[in-house]
Amino acid sequence: MIKNICCIGAGYVGGPTMTVMAYKCPEIKITVVDMNAKRIADWNSDDFSKIPVFEPGLADLVKEVRGKNLFFSTEVDKAIDEADMIFMSVNTPTKEYGKGAGMAADLKYIELCARQIARVSKNNKIVVEKSTLPVRTAEAIRSILDNTGNHVKFQILSNPEFLAEGTAINDLLNADRVLIGGLQTEEGKAAIEELTAIYAHWIPRERIIQTNVWSSELSKLTANAFLAQRISSINSLSALCEKTEADVTEVAKAIGADSRIGNKFLTASVGFGGSCFQKDLLNLVYICHSLGLEEVAEYWNQVIKMNNYQKHRFADNIITTLYNTVSAKKIAFLGWAFKKNTNDTRETPAMYVADYLLEDLANIEVYDPKVTENQMYSDINHLNSRDNEVNHKQLKMVSDPYQACKDAHAVVILTEWDEFKELDWKKIHDNMMKPAFVFDGRNILKRQDMEALGFNYHGIGR
Ligand code: NAD
Ligand code: UGA
């Protein structure tokens, strides 16, 4: 029976996942460790609004379990040593250097974890891959653990995470499925059962899928590929709708009513963002290339190409509509996060749209309820398109949506925050330059309402 868990990585997955696990398994002590001391200090903050991940419902749960059976710490070695089971929940971003740059997953953090576990461990442990990893990573981890350890026996499981940001707590509490992959040996199956018993505290057994370790690793990458593919599919149609007077929201409703297709993940948008879809698709494409499966690689690569096209098409449409120039014009951005109910901005479409408009010398004022100004500058600077100084001059963040929109030529909606629907749009219109344009990258506003107020309204695909 597992009594003590260590989770390496206190990020968007490690934090919420372990909080829910601690909440549902009061008899297990869980320590979440990270090498980022600031992040750990924030998780331990007395002010629960300061915990580093904004996620509806998360702060309340942390309040409930932190200090009881959930602990956040920088003492990685100690937590590894004490644990029976170790989750590796570290980041696996797209590699930015050397072999596979721009495509492969960078596994240096995972390798570091494995080496640390091997170095520190004195008794047998179950090591769980929680991070999203290329298929067959468990083989590399096994090799590290078996060859540098203190003759300790490790079992390696794959237990990918399927939560989506903004709905993480609900996704964790009511998961469609939990996937656990392991070696099909006696010891491997016993380890699978240990982890199954933990999830069975709150997930019905029939929703806990047990597979071999490779199927589990591959299923995570491909689940994200399928989800992203749906968005690129509907976004491709949005371009066609704009040329034909079909309305993409009506088309999505009509095709989604077919139970074989289903109605979820058919919202046309400025494009998908987030830390994982693009990274995992690139990784899948890279794996297929590496295995000589060129046609398969190219098939999935199209999903990324369509997403890039959509972001570019949206930004380009803004410039074309604003009489082919946004130079020195004020443009208001509502939203910077990659989706609502999160403070995460990784791969947010907003930064690509901003980058394109800044190139055309626009002045952009951004309002986002949860994203900090520092984060916004860090995002735009990371694109390396122009000097930090120029970015600071042309791009600003304000703490009030009305201020962002005041005297703007256009309002651009980049994130579907609910509060944007509730704004006083008449007041916004009154205070804008005329004609006043709205580019609704999330299709959250009603065309009729906006036109009645005098706006020149542009949705996606309608
Ligand atoms: P994140 O960047 O928010 O968190 C990762 C944390 O790991 C960081 O705080 C980092 O400091 C820490 N870390 C890295 N190496 C370490 C080491 N050797 N020792 C101690 N700490 C270390 O990343 P995330 O969004 O939580 O994603 C983690 C993994 O989960 C990724 O593989 C991702 O693909 C996958 N995933 C993410 C989501 C999501 O919604 N964000 C959902 C499902 C799966
Ligand atoms: C996604 C998956 O949904 C999770 O199952 C997975 O665990 C996670 O990736 C991961 O591996 O990181 P996430 O990226 O947090 O979760 O959020 P999503 O809800 O999937 O949204 C991703 C992007 O697609 C957002 O920019 C969102 O606005 C966009 N999107 C989503 C659309 O444009 N249209 C849709 O219909 C749905």
XYZ file of C-alpha atoms and ligand atoms in Angstrom:
543
model
C 0.000 0.000 0.000
C 1.253 3.401 -0.979
C 1.645 5.721 2.023
C 3.984 8.390 0.782
C 3.993 10.071 -2.619
C 6.451 12.554 -4.081
C 5.583 14.581 -7.155
C 8.455 16.286 -8.964
C 7.169 19.430 -10.692
C 4.780 21.901 -9.042
C 3.362 23.299 -12.267
C -0.043 23.387 -13.943
C -0.273 19.598 -13.748
C 1.671 18.650 -10.605
C -0.034 21.277 -8.409
C -3.715 20.632 -9.213
C -3.316 16.854 -9.698
C -1.665 16.292 -6.342
C -4.076 18.657 -4.601
C -7.019 16.556 -5.769
C -5.207 13.309 -4.951
C -4.414 14.566 -1.441
C -8.018 15.676 -0.995
C -9.360 12.274 -2.017
C -6.711 10.173 -0.233
C -6.308 11.661 3.247
C -4.258 8.670 4.434
C -1.491 9.323 1.888
C 1.162 11.961 2.516
C 1.940 13.835 -0.697
C 4.918 16.155 -1.148
C 5.124 18.241 -4.308
C 8.678 19.388 -4.973
C 10.167 21.800 -7.458
C 13.577 23.301 -8.088
C 11.891 26.669 -8.616
C 11.964 28.090 -5.081
C 9.717 31.034 -5.959
C 7.044 28.684 -7.269
C 7.147 26.619 -4.079
C 7.017 29.775 -1.933
C 3.935 30.865 -3.890
C 2.259 27.484 -3.332
C 2.963 27.954 0.376
C 1.697 31.525 0.443
C -0.713 32.466 3.249
C -2.598 34.483 0.692
C -4.355 31.804 -1.351
C -4.944 34.214 -4.224
C -1.144 34.079 -4.742
C -0.829 30.362 -5.510
C 0.957 30.181 -8.851
C -1.755 28.451 -10.860
C -5.097 30.153 -11.291
C -7.738 27.488 -11.694
C -11.363 27.716 -10.541
C -11.841 25.790 -7.280
C -8.130 25.075 -6.789
C -7.399 27.585 -4.013
C -10.251 26.201 -1.880
C -8.938 22.668 -2.171
C -5.372 23.730 -1.400
C -6.679 25.500 1.685
C -8.354 22.255 2.724
C -5.345 19.925 2.453
C -2.145 21.956 2.574
C -0.273 21.269 5.806
C -2.477 18.207 6.511
C -1.390 15.624 3.954
C -0.213 17.903 1.125
C 3.146 19.681 1.289
C 5.070 21.880 -1.130
C 8.836 21.820 -0.773
C 12.165 22.471 -2.472
C 13.771 19.512 -0.695
C 13.676 17.211 -3.683
C 16.118 14.566 -2.403
C 14.333 14.204 0.925
C 10.915 13.800 -0.715
C 12.268 11.226 -3.186
C 13.946 9.279 -0.402
C 10.777 9.095 1.685
C 8.370 8.203 -1.130
C 7.013 4.801 -2.212
C 5.711 6.296 -5.420
C 7.177 9.205 -7.412
C 5.298 11.139 -10.074
C 7.419 12.921 -12.655
C 5.400 15.962 -13.665
C 8.077 18.165 -15.119
C 7.849 20.210 -18.290
C 8.644 18.617 -21.656
C 8.737 21.604 -24.022
C 9.663 21.549 -27.695
C 13.447 21.297 -28.029
C 14.999 24.635 -29.004
C 18.512 23.422 -29.883
C 20.457 20.718 -31.669
C 19.003 17.484 -32.962
C 15.240 17.700 -33.404
C 15.158 21.465 -32.655
C 11.677 22.886 -33.153
C 10.086 19.425 -33.275
C 11.182 16.892 -30.677
C 10.250 17.078 -26.994
C 13.083 18.277 -24.797
C 13.524 15.468 -22.302
C 16.355 16.987 -20.291
C 14.128 17.680 -17.275
C 12.775 14.135 -17.300
C 16.278 12.719 -17.574
C 17.452 14.901 -14.684
C 14.551 13.627 -12.580
C 15.358 10.024 -13.412
C 19.027 10.523 -12.518
C 18.111 12.212 -9.257
C 15.712 9.407 -8.348
C 18.396 6.848 -9.189
C 20.987 8.651 -7.088
C 18.837 9.211 -4.021
C 16.679 6.085 -3.759
C 17.526 3.493 -1.121
C 14.374 1.362 -1.300
C 12.110 0.020 -4.077
C 9.871 2.588 -5.715
C 7.226 2.995 -8.370
C 8.103 5.800 -10.769
C 5.172 7.285 -12.661
C 5.432 9.244 -15.896
C 2.844 12.007 -15.458
C 4.477 14.328 -18.005
C 3.509 13.854 -21.655
C 6.324 11.890 -23.262
C 7.288 10.414 -26.620
C 6.384 6.774 -26.979
C 9.169 4.512 -25.611
C 10.496 7.081 -23.113
C 9.955 4.547 -20.333
C 12.704 2.491 -21.943
C 15.213 5.350 -21.534
C 14.078 5.984 -17.959
C 14.442 2.298 -17.151
C 17.961 2.286 -18.514
C 18.928 5.281 -16.340
C 17.285 3.897 -13.215
C 18.725 0.405 -13.634
C 22.255 1.497 -14.378
C 22.910 4.294 -11.936
C 20.824 3.222 -8.945
C 21.803 1.649 -5.644
C 20.510 -1.790 -6.688
C 17.026 -0.592 -5.971
C 14.112 -2.093 -7.934
C 11.971 0.384 -9.837
C 8.690 -0.134 -11.610
C 7.892 2.446 -14.274
C 4.301 3.339 -15.044
C 2.819 5.716 -17.584
C -0.117 7.702 -16.216
C -0.633 10.634 -18.584
C -2.774 13.549 -17.522
C -5.815 14.617 -19.541
C -6.951 17.684 -17.593
C -7.571 20.900 -19.494
C -6.612 24.206 -17.938
C -9.499 26.327 -16.719
C -11.492 23.171 -15.868
C -8.702 21.194 -14.196
C -10.403 20.542 -10.875
C -13.587 19.267 -12.427
C -11.603 17.246 -14.973
C -9.587 15.651 -12.167
C -12.559 14.945 -9.923
C -14.717 13.578 -12.744
C -12.192 12.241 -15.233
C -13.645 10.568 -18.339
C -10.889 8.036 -17.862
C -7.638 7.473 -16.059
C -4.981 5.710 -18.097
C -2.338 3.549 -16.464
C 0.259 1.719 -18.526
C 2.888 -0.635 -17.201
C 5.060 -3.583 -18.082
C 3.007 -6.729 -18.519
C 5.106 -8.658 -16.010
C 3.944 -9.764 -12.572
C 5.733 -6.841 -10.898
C 4.520 -4.440 -13.575
C 0.920 -5.521 -13.114
C 1.239 -5.227 -9.328
C 2.476 -1.651 -9.743
C -0.472 -0.873 -12.049
C -2.785 -2.181 -9.307
C -1.133 0.053 -6.665
C -1.821 3.158 -8.733
C -5.291 1.935 -9.687
C -6.116 1.605 -5.976
C -5.222 5.262 -5.449
C -7.458 6.548 -8.249
C -10.217 4.146 -7.198
C -10.701 6.393 -4.127
C -12.812 8.585 -6.417
C -12.824 7.286 -10.001
C -15.082 4.302 -10.812
C -12.937 1.282 -11.683
C -14.516 0.907 -15.144
C -13.072 4.303 -16.026
C -9.539 3.275 -15.089
C -7.964 1.872 -18.240
C -4.959 -0.391 -17.856
C -2.656 -0.915 -20.842
C 0.899 -1.712 -21.715
C 3.267 1.162 -21.124
C 3.793 2.023 -24.809
C 0.068 2.232 -25.582
C -0.351 4.572 -22.659
C 2.485 6.872 -23.737
C 1.233 6.961 -27.310
C -2.429 7.457 -26.360
C -1.646 10.731 -24.618
C 0.105 12.241 -27.633
C -2.609 11.048 -29.979
C -5.499 12.212 -27.770
C -4.100 15.733 -28.022
C -3.525 15.305 -31.752
C -7.183 14.293 -32.265
C -8.457 17.225 -30.207
C -6.260 19.699 -32.055
C -7.303 18.157 -35.360
C -10.948 18.952 -34.640
C -10.106 22.599 -34.018
C -8.054 22.845 -37.192
C -10.869 21.136 -39.105
C -13.505 23.621 -37.963
C -11.082 26.525 -38.404
C -10.389 25.457 -41.985
C -14.137 25.611 -42.577
C -14.336 29.060 -40.983
C -12.237 30.392 -43.866
C -14.602 28.761 -46.339
C -17.638 30.143 -44.490
C -16.297 33.680 -44.747
C -16.180 33.313 -48.536
C -19.630 31.763 -48.896
C -21.907 33.425 -46.314
C -22.273 30.130 -44.492
C -22.048 30.601 -40.718
C -19.474 28.370 -39.015
C -21.435 28.271 -35.746
C -24.435 26.910 -37.627
C -22.275 24.435 -39.536
C -20.639 23.270 -36.273
C -24.047 22.782 -34.692
C -25.328 20.865 -37.694
C -22.371 18.510 -37.981
C -21.944 18.156 -34.210
C -25.538 16.912 -33.893
C -24.413 13.675 -35.528
C -23.629 11.519 -32.509
C -20.767 9.927 -34.440
C -19.126 13.346 -34.683
C -20.242 14.887 -31.374
C -20.620 18.546 -30.500
C -17.520 19.204 -28.407
C -14.341 20.916 -29.584
C -15.982 22.427 -32.647
C -15.678 26.074 -31.676
C -13.967 27.997 -34.453
C -11.401 30.422 -33.060
C -8.360 32.507 -33.768
C -6.483 29.224 -33.346
C -5.570 26.880 -30.553
C -2.927 27.851 -28.023
C -1.647 26.351 -24.808
C 1.516 24.573 -23.858
C 0.627 21.195 -25.258
C -1.278 20.885 -28.541
C 1.440 22.284 -30.771
C 4.259 20.725 -28.745
C 2.642 17.289 -28.768
C 1.731 17.451 -32.468
C 5.300 18.472 -33.354
C 6.550 15.619 -31.234
C 4.213 13.165 -32.982
C 5.329 14.435 -36.385
C 8.968 14.081 -35.325
C 8.455 10.533 -34.099
C 6.756 9.574 -37.382
C 9.595 11.170 -39.399
C 12.157 9.358 -37.295
C 10.430 6.058 -37.985
C 10.280 6.744 -41.741
C 6.495 7.262 -41.745
C 6.572 10.366 -43.945
C 2.903 10.324 -44.995
C 1.737 9.938 -41.409
C 4.037 12.774 -40.327
C 2.747 15.064 -43.066
C -0.885 14.231 -42.221
C -0.504 15.474 -38.636
C 1.727 18.348 -39.652
C -1.230 19.792 -41.562
C -3.055 20.336 -38.262
C -0.269 22.678 -37.133
C -0.071 24.374 -40.520
C -3.807 25.095 -40.420
C -3.466 26.564 -36.932
C -0.646 28.867 -38.022
C -2.680 29.875 -41.058
C -5.686 30.708 -38.865
C -3.722 33.003 -36.508
C -2.109 34.728 -39.473
C -5.391 34.989 -41.385
C -7.112 36.588 -38.389
C -4.356 39.181 -37.892
C -4.166 39.868 -41.589
C -7.920 40.428 -41.742
C -7.616 43.114 -39.052
C -5.091 45.070 -41.091
C -6.973 44.655 -44.370
C -10.241 45.743 -42.800
C -8.681 48.768 -41.112
C -7.954 50.196 -44.567
C -4.731 48.228 -44.990
C -2.850 49.908 -42.180
C -2.808 49.891 -38.417
C 0.262 52.102 -38.195
C -0.018 54.383 -35.128
C -3.603 53.228 -34.593
C -4.647 52.146 -31.139
C -5.930 48.564 -31.057
C -7.496 47.152 -27.882
C -6.924 43.502 -26.974
C -9.407 41.856 -24.653
C -7.644 38.792 -23.321
C -4.097 37.514 -23.482
C -4.424 34.051 -21.848
C -4.727 31.125 -24.281
C -8.237 30.349 -22.994
C -10.550 31.581 -20.265
C -10.202 30.759 -16.553
C -6.429 30.392 -16.630
C -3.460 32.697 -16.157
C -1.421 30.546 -18.549
C -0.212 32.256 -21.717
C 1.995 29.581 -23.256
C 1.555 29.595 -27.050
C -1.343 31.988 -26.690
C -2.677 33.086 -30.106
C -2.825 36.632 -28.661
C 0.954 37.003 -28.791
C 1.147 35.962 -32.448
C -1.640 38.341 -33.429
C 0.054 41.112 -31.422
C 3.397 40.361 -33.038
C 1.894 40.661 -36.510
C 0.139 43.947 -35.718
C 3.225 45.393 -33.977
C 5.152 44.686 -37.163
C 2.624 46.963 -38.873
C 3.381 49.573 -36.161
C 0.097 49.334 -34.266
C -0.193 50.562 -30.675
C -1.810 47.809 -28.637
C -3.409 48.075 -25.194
C -4.225 44.775 -23.542
C -6.601 43.921 -20.744
C -6.671 40.427 -19.238
C -8.221 39.644 -15.849
C -5.452 37.217 -14.774
C -2.318 37.751 -16.844
C 0.440 40.021 -15.497
C 2.216 42.689 -17.504
C 5.582 40.986 -16.940
C 4.232 37.777 -18.404
C 2.949 39.593 -21.489
C 6.342 41.208 -22.150
C 8.119 37.937 -21.543
C 5.840 36.288 -24.159
C 6.304 38.926 -26.829
C 10.058 39.266 -26.220
C 10.439 35.506 -26.523
C 9.321 35.780 -30.154
C 12.448 37.869 -30.751
C 10.860 40.015 -33.463
C 12.022 43.406 -32.161
C 13.786 45.070 -29.225
C 12.297 44.928 -25.768
C 12.248 48.745 -25.788
C 10.096 48.850 -28.931
C 7.747 46.219 -27.510
C 7.351 48.343 -24.358
C 6.583 51.401 -26.451
C 3.980 49.813 -28.711
C 2.434 47.260 -26.365
C 0.906 48.114 -22.995
C -1.193 46.348 -20.410
C -3.949 48.160 -18.517
C -6.078 47.021 -15.606
C -9.400 48.226 -16.975
C -11.111 46.997 -20.165
C -12.741 50.391 -20.799
C -9.377 52.104 -20.674
C -7.978 49.571 -23.156
C -10.825 50.325 -25.571
C -10.877 54.118 -25.154
C -9.968 55.879 -28.423
C -9.190 52.550 -30.074
C -9.913 51.965 -33.745
C -10.683 48.325 -33.090
C -11.329 45.926 -30.227
C -9.925 42.450 -30.715
C -11.215 39.593 -28.560
C -8.484 37.025 -28.019
C -9.755 35.127 -24.963
C -13.353 34.099 -24.263
C -13.473 35.393 -20.652
C -17.149 35.480 -19.571
C -16.782 39.023 -18.255
C -16.222 40.336 -21.795
C -19.804 39.455 -22.698
C -21.041 41.537 -19.760
C -19.149 44.725 -20.643
C -21.068 47.922 -21.340
C -20.528 47.750 -25.085
C -22.459 50.968 -25.694
C -20.034 52.820 -23.463
C -17.136 51.178 -25.278
C -18.558 52.185 -28.652
C -19.153 55.768 -27.533
C -15.507 56.133 -26.534
C -13.905 54.569 -29.599
C -12.684 56.083 -32.869
C -15.276 55.808 -35.632
C -15.996 53.638 -37.456
C -15.560 51.303 -34.502
C -14.515 47.736 -35.335
C -14.770 44.536 -33.299
C -12.766 41.461 -34.301
C -14.220 38.627 -32.272
C -11.588 35.891 -32.333
C -13.735 33.743 -30.042
C -17.234 34.334 -31.440
C -18.544 35.329 -27.996
C -20.599 38.357 -29.062
C -23.812 38.506 -31.060
C -23.389 40.166 -34.444
C -26.892 41.666 -34.328
C -26.341 43.273 -30.908
C -23.008 44.709 -31.925
C -24.301 46.043 -35.220
C -27.272 47.605 -33.446
C -24.785 49.552 -31.326
C -23.049 50.781 -34.469
C -20.043 48.448 -34.470
C -18.521 47.052 -37.607
C -18.437 43.422 -36.427
C -16.115 40.638 -37.665
C -16.464 37.171 -36.145
C -14.634 34.022 -37.155
C -16.293 32.229 -40.044
C -19.556 34.109 -39.933
P 5.006 23.503 -15.851
O 6.120 24.136 -16.589
O 3.861 24.331 -15.372
O 5.593 22.746 -14.550
C 6.732 21.943 -14.569
C 7.540 22.211 -13.285
O 8.584 21.249 -13.196
C 8.223 23.584 -13.242
O 7.764 24.303 -12.113
C 9.719 23.259 -13.160
O 10.437 24.154 -12.331
C 9.702 21.875 -12.547
N 10.895 21.079 -12.823
C 11.478 20.801 -14.011
N 12.523 19.987 -13.858
C 12.634 19.734 -12.523
C 13.523 18.946 -11.740
N 14.489 18.236 -12.317
N 13.347 18.944 -10.404
C 12.373 19.648 -9.834
N 11.459 20.399 -10.529
C 11.601 20.444 -11.860
O 4.495 22.321 -16.770
P 3.021 21.674 -16.782
O 2.095 22.501 -17.578
O 2.649 21.291 -15.391
O 3.287 20.354 -17.636
C 3.994 19.255 -17.096
C 3.818 18.066 -18.022
O 2.444 17.694 -18.069
C 4.230 18.319 -19.472
O 4.815 17.139 -19.984
C 2.909 18.585 -20.177
O 2.964 18.209 -21.532
C 1.971 17.674 -19.417
N 0.565 18.106 -19.416
C 0.242 19.418 -19.224
C -1.098 19.801 -19.156
C -1.501 21.233 -18.956
O -2.681 21.515 -19.056
N -0.598 22.157 -18.674
C -2.099 18.834 -19.250
C -1.734 17.507 -19.422
C -0.401 17.149 -19.493
C -5.611 20.282 -23.745
C -6.519 19.054 -23.718
O -7.874 19.470 -23.818
C -6.321 18.266 -22.430
O -7.096 17.081 -22.468
C -4.845 17.909 -22.288
O -4.617 17.223 -21.077
C -4.010 19.174 -22.327
O -4.270 19.873 -23.574
C -2.551 18.921 -22.289
O -2.083 17.845 -22.595
O -1.904 19.906 -21.972
P -5.678 22.720 -22.686
O -4.631 23.008 -23.700
O -5.415 23.079 -21.278
O -5.998 21.143 -22.681
O -7.041 23.422 -23.093
P -8.125 23.123 -24.242
O -9.457 23.312 -23.661
O -7.875 21.842 -24.933
O -7.857 24.325 -25.250
C -6.689 24.377 -26.058
C -6.823 25.489 -27.059
O -7.800 25.177 -28.040
C -7.280 26.817 -26.440
O -6.580 27.883 -27.030
C -8.755 26.867 -26.780
O -9.253 28.166 -26.825
C -8.751 26.219 -28.150
N -10.047 25.623 -28.521
C -10.582 24.631 -27.785
C -10.689 26.087 -29.664
O -10.206 26.987 -30.354
N -11.884 25.510 -30.019
C -12.451 24.508 -29.308
O -13.534 24.031 -29.698
C -11.782 24.060 -28.161
